[in-house]
PDB file of C-alpha atoms in Angstrom:
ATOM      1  CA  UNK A   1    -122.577 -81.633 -45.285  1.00 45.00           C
ATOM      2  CA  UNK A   2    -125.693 -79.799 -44.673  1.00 53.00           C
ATOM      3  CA  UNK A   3    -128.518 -78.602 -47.297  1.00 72.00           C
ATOM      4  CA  UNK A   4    -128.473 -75.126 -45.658  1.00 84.00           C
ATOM      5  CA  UNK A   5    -128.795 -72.403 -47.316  1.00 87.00           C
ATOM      6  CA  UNK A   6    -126.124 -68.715 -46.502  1.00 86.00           C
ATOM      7  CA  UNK A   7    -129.976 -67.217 -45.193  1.00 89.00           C
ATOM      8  CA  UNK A   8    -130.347 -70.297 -42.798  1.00 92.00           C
ATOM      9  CA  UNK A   9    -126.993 -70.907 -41.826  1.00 90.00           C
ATOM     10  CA  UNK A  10    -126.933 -67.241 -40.706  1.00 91.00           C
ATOM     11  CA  UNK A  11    -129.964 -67.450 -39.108  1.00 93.00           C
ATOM     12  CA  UNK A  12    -129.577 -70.543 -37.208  1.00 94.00           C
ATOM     13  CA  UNK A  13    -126.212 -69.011 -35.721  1.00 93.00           C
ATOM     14  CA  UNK A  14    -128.276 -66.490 -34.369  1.00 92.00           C
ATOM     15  CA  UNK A  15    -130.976 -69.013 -32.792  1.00 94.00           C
ATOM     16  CA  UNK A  16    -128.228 -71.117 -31.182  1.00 94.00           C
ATOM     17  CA  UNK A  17    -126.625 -68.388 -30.083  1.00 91.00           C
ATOM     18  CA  UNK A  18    -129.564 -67.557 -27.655  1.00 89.00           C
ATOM     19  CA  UNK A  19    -128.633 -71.300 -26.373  1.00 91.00           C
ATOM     20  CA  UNK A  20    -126.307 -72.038 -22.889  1.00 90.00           C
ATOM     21  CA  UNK A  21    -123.337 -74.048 -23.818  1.00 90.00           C
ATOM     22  CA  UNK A  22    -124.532 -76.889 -22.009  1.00 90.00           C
ATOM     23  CA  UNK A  23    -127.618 -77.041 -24.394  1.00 92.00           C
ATOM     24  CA  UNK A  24    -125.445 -76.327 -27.347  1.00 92.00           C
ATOM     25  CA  UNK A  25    -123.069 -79.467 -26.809  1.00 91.00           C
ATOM     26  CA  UNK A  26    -126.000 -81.603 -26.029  1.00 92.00           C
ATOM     27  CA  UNK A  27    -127.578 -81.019 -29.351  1.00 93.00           C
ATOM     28  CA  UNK A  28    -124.739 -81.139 -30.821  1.00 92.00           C
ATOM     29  CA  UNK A  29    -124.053 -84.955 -29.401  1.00 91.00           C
ATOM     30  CA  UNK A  30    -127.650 -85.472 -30.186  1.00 91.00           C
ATOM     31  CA  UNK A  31    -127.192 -84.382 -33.972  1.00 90.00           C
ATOM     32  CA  UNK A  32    -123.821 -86.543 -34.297  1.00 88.00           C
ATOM     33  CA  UNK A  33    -124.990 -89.295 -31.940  1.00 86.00           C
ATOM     34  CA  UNK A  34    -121.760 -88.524 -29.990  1.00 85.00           C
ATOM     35  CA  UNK A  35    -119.339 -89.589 -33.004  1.00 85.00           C
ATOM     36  CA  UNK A  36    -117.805 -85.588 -32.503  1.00 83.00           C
ATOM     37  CA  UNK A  37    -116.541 -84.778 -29.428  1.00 86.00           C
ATOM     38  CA  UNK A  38    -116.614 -80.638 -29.672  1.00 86.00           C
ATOM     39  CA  UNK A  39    -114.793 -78.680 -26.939  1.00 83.00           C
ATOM     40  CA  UNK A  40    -116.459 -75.159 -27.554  1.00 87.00           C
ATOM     41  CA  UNK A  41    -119.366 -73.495 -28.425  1.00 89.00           C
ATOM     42  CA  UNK A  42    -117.796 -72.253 -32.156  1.00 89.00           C
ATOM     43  CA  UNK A  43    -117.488 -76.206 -32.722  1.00 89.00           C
ATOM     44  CA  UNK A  44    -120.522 -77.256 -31.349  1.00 90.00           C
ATOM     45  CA  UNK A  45    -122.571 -74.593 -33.933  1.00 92.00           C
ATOM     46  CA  UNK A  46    -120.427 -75.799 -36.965  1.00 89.00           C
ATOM     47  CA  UNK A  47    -121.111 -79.417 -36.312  1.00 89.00           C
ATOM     48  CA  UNK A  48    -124.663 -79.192 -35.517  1.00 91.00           C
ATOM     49  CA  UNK A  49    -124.819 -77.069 -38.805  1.00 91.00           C
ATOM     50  CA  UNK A  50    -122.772 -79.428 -40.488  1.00 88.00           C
ATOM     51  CA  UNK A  51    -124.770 -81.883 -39.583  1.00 87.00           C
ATOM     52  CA  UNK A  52    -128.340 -81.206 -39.710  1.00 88.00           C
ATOM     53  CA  UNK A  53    -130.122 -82.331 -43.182  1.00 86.00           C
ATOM     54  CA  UNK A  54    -132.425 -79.030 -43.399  1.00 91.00           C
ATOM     55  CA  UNK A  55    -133.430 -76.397 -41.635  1.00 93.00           C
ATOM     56  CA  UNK A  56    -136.501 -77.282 -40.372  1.00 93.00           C
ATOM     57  CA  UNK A  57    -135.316 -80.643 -38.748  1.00 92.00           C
ATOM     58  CA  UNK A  58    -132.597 -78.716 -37.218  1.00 94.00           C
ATOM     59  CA  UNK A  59    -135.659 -76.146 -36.064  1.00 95.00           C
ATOM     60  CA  UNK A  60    -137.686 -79.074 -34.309  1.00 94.00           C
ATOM     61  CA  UNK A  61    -135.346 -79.869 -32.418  1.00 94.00           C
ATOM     62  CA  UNK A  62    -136.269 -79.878 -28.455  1.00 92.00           C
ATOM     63  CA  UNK A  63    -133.250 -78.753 -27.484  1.00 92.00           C
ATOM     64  CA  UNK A  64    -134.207 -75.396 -29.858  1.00 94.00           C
ATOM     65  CA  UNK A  65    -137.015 -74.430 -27.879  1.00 92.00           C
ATOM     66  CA  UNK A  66    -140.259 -72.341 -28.931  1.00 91.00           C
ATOM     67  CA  UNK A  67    -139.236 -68.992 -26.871  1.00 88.00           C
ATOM     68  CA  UNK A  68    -135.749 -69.131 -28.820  1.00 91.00           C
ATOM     69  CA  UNK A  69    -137.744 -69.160 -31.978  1.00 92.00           C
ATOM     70  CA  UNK A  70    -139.994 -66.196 -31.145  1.00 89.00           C
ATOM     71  CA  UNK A  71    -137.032 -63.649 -29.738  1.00 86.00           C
ATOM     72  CA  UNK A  72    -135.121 -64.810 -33.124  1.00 89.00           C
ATOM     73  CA  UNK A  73    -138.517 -63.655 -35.145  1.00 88.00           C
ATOM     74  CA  UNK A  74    -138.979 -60.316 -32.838  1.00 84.00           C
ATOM     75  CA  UNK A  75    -135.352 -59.433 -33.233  1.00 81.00           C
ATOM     76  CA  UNK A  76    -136.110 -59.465 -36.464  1.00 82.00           C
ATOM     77  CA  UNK A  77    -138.726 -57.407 -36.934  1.00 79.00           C
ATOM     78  CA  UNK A  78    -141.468 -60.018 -37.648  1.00 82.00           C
ATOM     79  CA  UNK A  79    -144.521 -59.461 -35.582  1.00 76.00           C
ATOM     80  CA  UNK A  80    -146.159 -63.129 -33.877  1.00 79.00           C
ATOM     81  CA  UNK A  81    -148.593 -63.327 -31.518  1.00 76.00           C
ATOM     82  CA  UNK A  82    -147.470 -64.899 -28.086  1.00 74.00           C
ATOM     83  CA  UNK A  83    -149.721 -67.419 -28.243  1.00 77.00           C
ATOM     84  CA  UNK A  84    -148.052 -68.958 -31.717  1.00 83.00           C
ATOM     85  CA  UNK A  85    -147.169 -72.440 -31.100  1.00 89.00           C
ATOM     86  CA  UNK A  86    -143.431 -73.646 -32.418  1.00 92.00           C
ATOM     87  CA  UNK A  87    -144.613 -75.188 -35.511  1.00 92.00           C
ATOM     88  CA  UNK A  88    -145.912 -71.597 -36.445  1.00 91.00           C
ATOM     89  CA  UNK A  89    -142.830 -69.600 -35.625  1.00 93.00           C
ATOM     90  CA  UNK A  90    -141.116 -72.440 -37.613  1.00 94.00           C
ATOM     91  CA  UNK A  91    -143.106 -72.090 -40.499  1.00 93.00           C
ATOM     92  CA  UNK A  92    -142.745 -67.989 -40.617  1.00 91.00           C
ATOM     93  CA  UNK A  93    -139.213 -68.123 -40.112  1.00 93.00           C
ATOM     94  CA  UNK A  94    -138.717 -70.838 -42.952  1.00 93.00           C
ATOM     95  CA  UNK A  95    -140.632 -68.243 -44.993  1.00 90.00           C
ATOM     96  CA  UNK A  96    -138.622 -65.081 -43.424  1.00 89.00           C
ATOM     97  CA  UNK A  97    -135.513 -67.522 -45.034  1.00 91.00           C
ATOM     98  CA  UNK A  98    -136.578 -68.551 -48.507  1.00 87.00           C
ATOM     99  CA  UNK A  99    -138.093 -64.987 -49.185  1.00 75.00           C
ATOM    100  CA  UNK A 100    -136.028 -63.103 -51.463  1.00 42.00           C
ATOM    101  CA  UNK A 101    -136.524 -60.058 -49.337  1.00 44.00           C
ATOM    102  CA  UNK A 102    -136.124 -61.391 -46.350  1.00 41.00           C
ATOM    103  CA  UNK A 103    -133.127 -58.976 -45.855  1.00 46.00           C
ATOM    104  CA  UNK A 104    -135.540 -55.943 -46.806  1.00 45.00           C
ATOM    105  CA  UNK A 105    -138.020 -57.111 -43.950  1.00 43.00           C
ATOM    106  CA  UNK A 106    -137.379 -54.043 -41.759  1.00 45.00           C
ATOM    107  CA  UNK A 107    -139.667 -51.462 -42.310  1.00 47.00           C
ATOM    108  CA  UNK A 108    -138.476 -48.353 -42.661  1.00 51.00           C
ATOM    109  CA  UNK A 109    -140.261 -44.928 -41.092  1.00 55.00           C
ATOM    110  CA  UNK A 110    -143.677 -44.228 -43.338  1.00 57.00           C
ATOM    111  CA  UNK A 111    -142.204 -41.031 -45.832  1.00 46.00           C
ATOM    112  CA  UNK A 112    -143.648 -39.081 -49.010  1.00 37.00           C
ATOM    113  CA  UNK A 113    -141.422 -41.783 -51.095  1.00 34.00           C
ATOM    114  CA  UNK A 114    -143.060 -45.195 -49.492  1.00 37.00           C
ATOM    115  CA  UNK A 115    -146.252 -44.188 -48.333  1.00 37.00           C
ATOM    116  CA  UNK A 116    -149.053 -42.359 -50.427  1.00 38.00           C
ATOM    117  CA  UNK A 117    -150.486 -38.738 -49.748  1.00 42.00           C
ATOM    118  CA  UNK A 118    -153.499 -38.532 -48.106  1.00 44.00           C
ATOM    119  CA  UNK A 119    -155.901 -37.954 -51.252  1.00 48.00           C
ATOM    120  CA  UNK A 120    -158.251 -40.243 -53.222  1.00 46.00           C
ATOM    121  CA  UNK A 121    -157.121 -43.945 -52.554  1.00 53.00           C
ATOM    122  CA  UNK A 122    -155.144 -43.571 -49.991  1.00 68.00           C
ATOM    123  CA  UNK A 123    -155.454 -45.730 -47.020  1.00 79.00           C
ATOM    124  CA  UNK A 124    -154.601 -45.339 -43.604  1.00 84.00           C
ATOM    125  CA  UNK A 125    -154.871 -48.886 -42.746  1.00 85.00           C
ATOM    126  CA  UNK A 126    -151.752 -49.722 -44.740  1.00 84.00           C
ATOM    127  CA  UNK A 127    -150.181 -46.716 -42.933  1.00 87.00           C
ATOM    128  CA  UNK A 128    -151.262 -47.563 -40.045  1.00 89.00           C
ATOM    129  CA  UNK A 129    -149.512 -51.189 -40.364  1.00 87.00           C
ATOM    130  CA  UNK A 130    -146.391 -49.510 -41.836  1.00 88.00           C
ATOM    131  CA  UNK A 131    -145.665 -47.186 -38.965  1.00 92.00           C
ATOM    132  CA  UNK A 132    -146.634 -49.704 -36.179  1.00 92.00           C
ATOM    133  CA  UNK A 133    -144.120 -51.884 -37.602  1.00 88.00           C
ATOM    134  CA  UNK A 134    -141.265 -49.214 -37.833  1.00 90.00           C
ATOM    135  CA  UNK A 135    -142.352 -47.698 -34.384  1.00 94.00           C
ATOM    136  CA  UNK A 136    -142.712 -50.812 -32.347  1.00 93.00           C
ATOM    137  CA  UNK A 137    -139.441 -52.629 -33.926  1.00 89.00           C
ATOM    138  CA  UNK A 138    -137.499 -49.041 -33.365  1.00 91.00           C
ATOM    139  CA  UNK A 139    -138.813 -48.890 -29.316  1.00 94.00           C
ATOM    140  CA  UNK A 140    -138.157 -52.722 -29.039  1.00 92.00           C
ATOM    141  CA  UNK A 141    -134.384 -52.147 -30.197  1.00 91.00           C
ATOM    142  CA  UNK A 142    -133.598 -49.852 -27.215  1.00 92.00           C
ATOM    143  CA  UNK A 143    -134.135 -52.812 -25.033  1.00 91.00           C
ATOM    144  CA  UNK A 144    -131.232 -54.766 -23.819  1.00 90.00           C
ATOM    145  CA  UNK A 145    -132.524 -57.915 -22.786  1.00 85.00           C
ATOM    146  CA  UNK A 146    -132.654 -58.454 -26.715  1.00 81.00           C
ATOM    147  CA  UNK A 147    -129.314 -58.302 -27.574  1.00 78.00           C
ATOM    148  CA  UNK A 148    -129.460 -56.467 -30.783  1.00 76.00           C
ATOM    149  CA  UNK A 149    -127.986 -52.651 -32.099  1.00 81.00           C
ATOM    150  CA  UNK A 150    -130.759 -50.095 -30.860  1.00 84.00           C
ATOM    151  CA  UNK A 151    -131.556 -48.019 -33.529  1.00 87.00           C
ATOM    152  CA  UNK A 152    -131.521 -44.176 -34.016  1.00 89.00           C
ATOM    153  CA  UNK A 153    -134.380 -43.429 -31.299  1.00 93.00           C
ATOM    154  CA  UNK A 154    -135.009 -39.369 -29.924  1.00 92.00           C
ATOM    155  CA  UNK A 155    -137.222 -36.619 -30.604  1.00 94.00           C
ATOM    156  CA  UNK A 156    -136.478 -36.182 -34.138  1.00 92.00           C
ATOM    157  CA  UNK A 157    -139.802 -38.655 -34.234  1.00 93.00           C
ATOM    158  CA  UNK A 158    -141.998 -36.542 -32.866  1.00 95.00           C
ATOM    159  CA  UNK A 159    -143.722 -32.953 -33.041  1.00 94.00           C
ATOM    160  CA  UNK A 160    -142.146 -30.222 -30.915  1.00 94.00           C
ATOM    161  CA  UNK A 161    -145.604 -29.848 -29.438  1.00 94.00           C
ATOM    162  CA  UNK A 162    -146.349 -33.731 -28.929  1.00 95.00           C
ATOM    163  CA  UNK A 163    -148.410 -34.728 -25.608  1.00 94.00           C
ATOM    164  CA  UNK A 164    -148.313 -38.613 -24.255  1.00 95.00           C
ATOM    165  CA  UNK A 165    -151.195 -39.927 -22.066  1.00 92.00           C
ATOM    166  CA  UNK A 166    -150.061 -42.873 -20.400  1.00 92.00           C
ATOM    167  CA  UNK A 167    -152.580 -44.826 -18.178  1.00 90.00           C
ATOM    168  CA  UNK A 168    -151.012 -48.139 -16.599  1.00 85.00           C
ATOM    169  CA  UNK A 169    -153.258 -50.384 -14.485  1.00 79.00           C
ATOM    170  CA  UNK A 170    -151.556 -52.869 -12.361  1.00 68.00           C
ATOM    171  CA  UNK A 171    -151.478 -53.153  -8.490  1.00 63.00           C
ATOM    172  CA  UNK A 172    -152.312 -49.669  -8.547  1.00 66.00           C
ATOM    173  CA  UNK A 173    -153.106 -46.865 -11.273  1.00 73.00           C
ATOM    174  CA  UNK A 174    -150.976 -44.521 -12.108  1.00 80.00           C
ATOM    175  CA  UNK A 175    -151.630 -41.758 -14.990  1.00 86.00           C
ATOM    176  CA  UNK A 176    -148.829 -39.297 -16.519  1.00 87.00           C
ATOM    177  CA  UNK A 177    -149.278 -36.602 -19.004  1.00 91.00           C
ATOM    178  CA  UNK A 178    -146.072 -35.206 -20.655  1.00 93.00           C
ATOM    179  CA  UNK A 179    -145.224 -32.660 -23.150  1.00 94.00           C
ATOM    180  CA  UNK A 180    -142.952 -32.005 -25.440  1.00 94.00           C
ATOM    181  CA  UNK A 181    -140.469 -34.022 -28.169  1.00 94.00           C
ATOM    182  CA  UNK A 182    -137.782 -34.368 -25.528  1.00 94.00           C
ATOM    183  CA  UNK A 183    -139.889 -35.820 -22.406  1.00 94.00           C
ATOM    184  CA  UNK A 184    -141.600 -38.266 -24.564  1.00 95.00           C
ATOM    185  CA  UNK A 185    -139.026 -39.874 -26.211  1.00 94.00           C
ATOM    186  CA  UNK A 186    -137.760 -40.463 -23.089  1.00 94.00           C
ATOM    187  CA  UNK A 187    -140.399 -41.731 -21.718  1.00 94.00           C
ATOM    188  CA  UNK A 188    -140.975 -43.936 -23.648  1.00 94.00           C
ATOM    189  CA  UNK A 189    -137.560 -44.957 -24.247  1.00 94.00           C
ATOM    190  CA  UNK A 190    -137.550 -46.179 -20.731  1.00 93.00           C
ATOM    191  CA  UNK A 191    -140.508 -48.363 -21.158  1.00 92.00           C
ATOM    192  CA  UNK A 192    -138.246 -50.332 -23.010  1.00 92.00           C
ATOM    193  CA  UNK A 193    -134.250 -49.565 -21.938  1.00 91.00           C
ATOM    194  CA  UNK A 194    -135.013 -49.220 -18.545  1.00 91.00           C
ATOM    195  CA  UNK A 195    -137.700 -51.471 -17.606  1.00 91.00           C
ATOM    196  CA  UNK A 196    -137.128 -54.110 -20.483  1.00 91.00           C
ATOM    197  CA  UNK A 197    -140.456 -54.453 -21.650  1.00 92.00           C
ATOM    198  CA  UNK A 198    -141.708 -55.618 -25.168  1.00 91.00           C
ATOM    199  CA  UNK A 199    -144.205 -54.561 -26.915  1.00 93.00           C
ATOM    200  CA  UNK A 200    -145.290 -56.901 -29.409  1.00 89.00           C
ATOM    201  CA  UNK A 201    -148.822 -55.136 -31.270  1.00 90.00           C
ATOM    202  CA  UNK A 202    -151.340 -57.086 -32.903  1.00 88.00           C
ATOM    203  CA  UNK A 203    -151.329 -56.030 -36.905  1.00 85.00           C
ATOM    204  CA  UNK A 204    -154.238 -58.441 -37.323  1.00 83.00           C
ATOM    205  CA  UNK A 205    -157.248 -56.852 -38.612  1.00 81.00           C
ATOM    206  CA  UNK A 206    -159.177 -56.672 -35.059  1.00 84.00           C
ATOM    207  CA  UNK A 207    -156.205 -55.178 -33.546  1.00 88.00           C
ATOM    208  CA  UNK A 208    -155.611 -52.647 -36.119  1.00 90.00           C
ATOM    209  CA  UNK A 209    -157.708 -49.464 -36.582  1.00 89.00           C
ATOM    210  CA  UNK A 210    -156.245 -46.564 -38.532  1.00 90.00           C
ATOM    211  CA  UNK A 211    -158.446 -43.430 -40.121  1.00 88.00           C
ATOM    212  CA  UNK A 212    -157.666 -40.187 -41.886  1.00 86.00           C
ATOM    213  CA  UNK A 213    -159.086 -36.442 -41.463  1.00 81.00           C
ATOM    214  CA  UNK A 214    -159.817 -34.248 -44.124  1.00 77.00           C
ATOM    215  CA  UNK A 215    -156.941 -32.021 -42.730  1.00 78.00           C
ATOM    216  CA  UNK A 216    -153.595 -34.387 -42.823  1.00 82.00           C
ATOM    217  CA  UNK A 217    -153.960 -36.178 -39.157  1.00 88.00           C
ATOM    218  CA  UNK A 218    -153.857 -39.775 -39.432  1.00 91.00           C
ATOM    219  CA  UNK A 219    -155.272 -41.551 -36.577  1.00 91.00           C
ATOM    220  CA  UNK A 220    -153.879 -45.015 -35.697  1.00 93.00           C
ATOM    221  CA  UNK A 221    -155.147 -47.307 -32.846  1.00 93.00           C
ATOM    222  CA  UNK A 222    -153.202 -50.889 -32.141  1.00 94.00           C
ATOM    223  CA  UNK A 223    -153.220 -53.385 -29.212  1.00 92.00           C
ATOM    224  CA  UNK A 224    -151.478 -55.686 -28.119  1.00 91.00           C
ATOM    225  CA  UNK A 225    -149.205 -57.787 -25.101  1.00 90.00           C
ATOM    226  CA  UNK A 226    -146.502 -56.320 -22.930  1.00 90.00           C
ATOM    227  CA  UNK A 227    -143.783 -58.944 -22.115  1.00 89.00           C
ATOM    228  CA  UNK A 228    -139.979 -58.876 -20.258  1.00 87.00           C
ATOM    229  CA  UNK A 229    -138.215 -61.791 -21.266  1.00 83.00           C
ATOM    230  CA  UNK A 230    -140.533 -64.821 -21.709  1.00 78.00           C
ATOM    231  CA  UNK A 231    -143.086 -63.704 -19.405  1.00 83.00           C
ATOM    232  CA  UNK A 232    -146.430 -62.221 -20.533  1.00 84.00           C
ATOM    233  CA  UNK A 233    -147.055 -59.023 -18.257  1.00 87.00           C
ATOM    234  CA  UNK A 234    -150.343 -57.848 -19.966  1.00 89.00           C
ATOM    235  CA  UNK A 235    -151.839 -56.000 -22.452  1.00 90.00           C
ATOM    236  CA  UNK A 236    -151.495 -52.442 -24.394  1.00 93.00           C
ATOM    237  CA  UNK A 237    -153.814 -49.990 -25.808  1.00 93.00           C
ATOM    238  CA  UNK A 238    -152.040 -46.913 -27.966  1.00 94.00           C
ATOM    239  CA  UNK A 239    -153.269 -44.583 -29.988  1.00 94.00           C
ATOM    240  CA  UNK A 240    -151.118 -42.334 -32.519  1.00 95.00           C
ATOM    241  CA  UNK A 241    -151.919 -39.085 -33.600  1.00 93.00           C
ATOM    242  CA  UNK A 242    -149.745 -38.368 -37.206  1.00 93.00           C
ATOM    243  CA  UNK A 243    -149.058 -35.710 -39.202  1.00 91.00           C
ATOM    244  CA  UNK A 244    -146.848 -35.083 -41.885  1.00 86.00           C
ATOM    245  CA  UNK A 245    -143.876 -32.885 -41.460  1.00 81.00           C
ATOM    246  CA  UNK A 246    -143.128 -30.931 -44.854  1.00 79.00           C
ATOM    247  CA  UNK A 247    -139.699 -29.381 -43.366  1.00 75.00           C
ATOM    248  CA  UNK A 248    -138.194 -33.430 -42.375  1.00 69.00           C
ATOM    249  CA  UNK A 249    -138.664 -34.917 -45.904  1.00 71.00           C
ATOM    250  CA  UNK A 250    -142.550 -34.579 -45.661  1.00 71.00           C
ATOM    251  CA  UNK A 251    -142.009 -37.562 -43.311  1.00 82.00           C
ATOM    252  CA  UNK A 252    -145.053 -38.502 -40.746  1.00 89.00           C
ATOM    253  CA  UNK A 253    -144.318 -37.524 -37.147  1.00 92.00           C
ATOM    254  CA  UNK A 254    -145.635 -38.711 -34.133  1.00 95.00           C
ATOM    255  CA  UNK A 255    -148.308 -35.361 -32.359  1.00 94.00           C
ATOM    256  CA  UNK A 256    -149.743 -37.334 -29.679  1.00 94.00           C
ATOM    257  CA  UNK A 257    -150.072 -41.099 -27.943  1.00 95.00           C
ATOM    258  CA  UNK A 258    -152.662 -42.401 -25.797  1.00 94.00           C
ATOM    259  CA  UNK A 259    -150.886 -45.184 -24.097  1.00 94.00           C
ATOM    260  CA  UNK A 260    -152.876 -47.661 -21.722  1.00 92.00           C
ATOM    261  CA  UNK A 261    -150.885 -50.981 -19.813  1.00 91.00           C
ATOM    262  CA  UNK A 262    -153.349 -53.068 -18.486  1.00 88.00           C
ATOM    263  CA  UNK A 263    -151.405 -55.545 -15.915  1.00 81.00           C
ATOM    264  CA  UNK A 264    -152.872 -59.333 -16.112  1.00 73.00           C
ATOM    265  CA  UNK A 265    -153.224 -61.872 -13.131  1.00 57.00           C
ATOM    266  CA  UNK A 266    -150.317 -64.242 -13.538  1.00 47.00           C
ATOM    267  CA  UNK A 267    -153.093 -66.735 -12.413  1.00 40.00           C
ATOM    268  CA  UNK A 268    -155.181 -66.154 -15.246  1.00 47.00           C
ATOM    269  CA  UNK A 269    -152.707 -67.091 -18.035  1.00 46.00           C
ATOM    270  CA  UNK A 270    -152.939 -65.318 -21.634  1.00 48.00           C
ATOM    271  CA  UNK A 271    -155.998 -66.352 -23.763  1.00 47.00           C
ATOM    272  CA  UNK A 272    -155.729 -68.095 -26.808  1.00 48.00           C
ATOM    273  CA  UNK A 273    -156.165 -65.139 -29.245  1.00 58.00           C
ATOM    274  CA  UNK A 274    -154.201 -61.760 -29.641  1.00 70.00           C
ATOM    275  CA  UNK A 275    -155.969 -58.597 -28.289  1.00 78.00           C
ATOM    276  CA  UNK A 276    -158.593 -56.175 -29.794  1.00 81.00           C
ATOM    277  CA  UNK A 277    -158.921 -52.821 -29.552  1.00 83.00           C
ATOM    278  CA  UNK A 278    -161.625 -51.922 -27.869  1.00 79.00           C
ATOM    279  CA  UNK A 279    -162.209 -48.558 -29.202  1.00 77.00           C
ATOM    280  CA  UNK A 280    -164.413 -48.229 -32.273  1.00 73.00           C
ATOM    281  CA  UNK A 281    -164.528 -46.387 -35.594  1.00 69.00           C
ATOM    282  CA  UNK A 282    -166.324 -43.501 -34.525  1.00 73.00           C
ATOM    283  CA  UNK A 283    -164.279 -42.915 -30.444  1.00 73.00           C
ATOM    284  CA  UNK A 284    -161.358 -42.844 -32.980  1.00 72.00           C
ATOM    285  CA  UNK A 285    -163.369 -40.272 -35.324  1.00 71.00           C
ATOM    286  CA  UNK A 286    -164.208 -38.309 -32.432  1.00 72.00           C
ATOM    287  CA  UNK A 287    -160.671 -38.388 -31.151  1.00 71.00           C
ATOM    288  CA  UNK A 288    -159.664 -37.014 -34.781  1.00 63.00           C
ATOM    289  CA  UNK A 289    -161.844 -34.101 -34.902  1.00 61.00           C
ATOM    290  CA  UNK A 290    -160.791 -33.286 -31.240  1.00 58.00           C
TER     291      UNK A 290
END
């Protein structure tokens, strides 16, 4: 039998579940060296289970291939640049296993109870890292080319009031400006249901900006790459305007986005590092006292 642990047999299920059955029994022969004949893809996961020594061999596998890896990680909720090579998203996910919170690892949405008031020593960076990953793992769930439960997405997020700027730069331009809780939610909703795209932001320090006014509106500015299924479409710019809502649990909602999709030349290719934002401290200052 295998060394796995409940964590890793559970998530390894998941991984070669994202597997065609002719992949699945051909791993499975190459695990056994063909001593088990299985006849479905139930017995092919128990006997490659059964008979893989750890997790990681089982991982390296080249039948288990890198983009199987990364949808496992963004499903989720763990945030890895598109550029990560396999032996990264190996490494995380061994840690995502043999962390004793690795069931706790979705974020919930930034509230009075997890997240500090704005006062002496608070930080918006932290914030800012906590609400990208609850927004962006809560917009990726609506899309269906991932498979998973979409959670509770609608208006609820979002000031009455709230105004999205959305800039995307392809073939063509094309600029929208819409108001209201209602039309932005689903908006955005079909950035991701509809059109199956993936936003996957860059939490890294030079993707990450996030800065507080002295009256309650957080500023937060990520970037990032835009991708349906395992292509890489381009990049993202978006900038959140929050505010805390003392009627909703003093919870932050969202007053306004700045969205800009930059389109990439599929001849071009990604480059080897995650994106920046390109606006600095003081646009986003000047954006705050707006």
């Amino acid at each position: 039998m295998s060394g796995l642990s409940e964590k890793e047999r559970l998530g390894l299920k998941k991984i070669l579940g994202f597997m065609t059955t002719g992949d699945l029994i051909s791993l499975s022969n190459t695990v056994t060296n063909k001593m088990i004949v299985v006849e479905n893809v139930a017995e092919a996961v128990e006997t490659i289970l059964s008979f893989s020594k750890n997790a990681e061999e089982l991982l390296r596998r080249k039948k288990v291939q890198r983009d199987l890896i990364f949808k496992y990680l963004a499903k989720e909720g763990v945030t890895m640049s598109p550029n990560s090579e396999k032996h990264q998203l190996i490494k995380r996910t061994l840690e995502l296993w043999s962390s004793a919170k690795a069931n706790d690892n979705v974020p919930q949405q930034p509230t009075a109870s997890n997240s500090r008031d704005i006062k002496e020593g608070f930080d918006p960076l932290v914030l800012g890292q906590q609400f990208c990953q609850w927004f962006f793992q809560l917009l990726n769930s609506q899309n269906p080319s991932l498979g998973q439960q979409p959670q509770e997405w609608g208006p609820q997020h979002f000031w009455p009031d709230v105004r999205l700027q959305l800039a995307a730069r392809a073939a063509i331009e094309q600029t929208d400006e819409l108001l209201g809780a209602e039309m932005v939610s689903l908006r955005l909703l079909a950035l991701t249901s509809a059109e199956r795209l993936f936003f996957c932001p860059n939490l890294e320090p030079h993707g990450l900006k996030a800065l507080a006014s002295p009256h309650g509106l957080v500023l937060v500015g990520v970037a990032g790459t835009i991708h349906r299924d395992s292509a890489c479409l381009g990049i993202f710019e978006q900038i959140f305007g929050l505010i805390r809502s003392p009627l909703d649990k003093n919870s932050w909602k969202i007053k306004f986005i700045n969205l800009k999709i930059k389109g990439q030349d599929p001849l071009a290719g990604m480059e080897g590092t995650a994106p920046a934002l390109s606006y600095t401290s003081s646009e986003l200052q000047r954006l705050c006292s707006s």
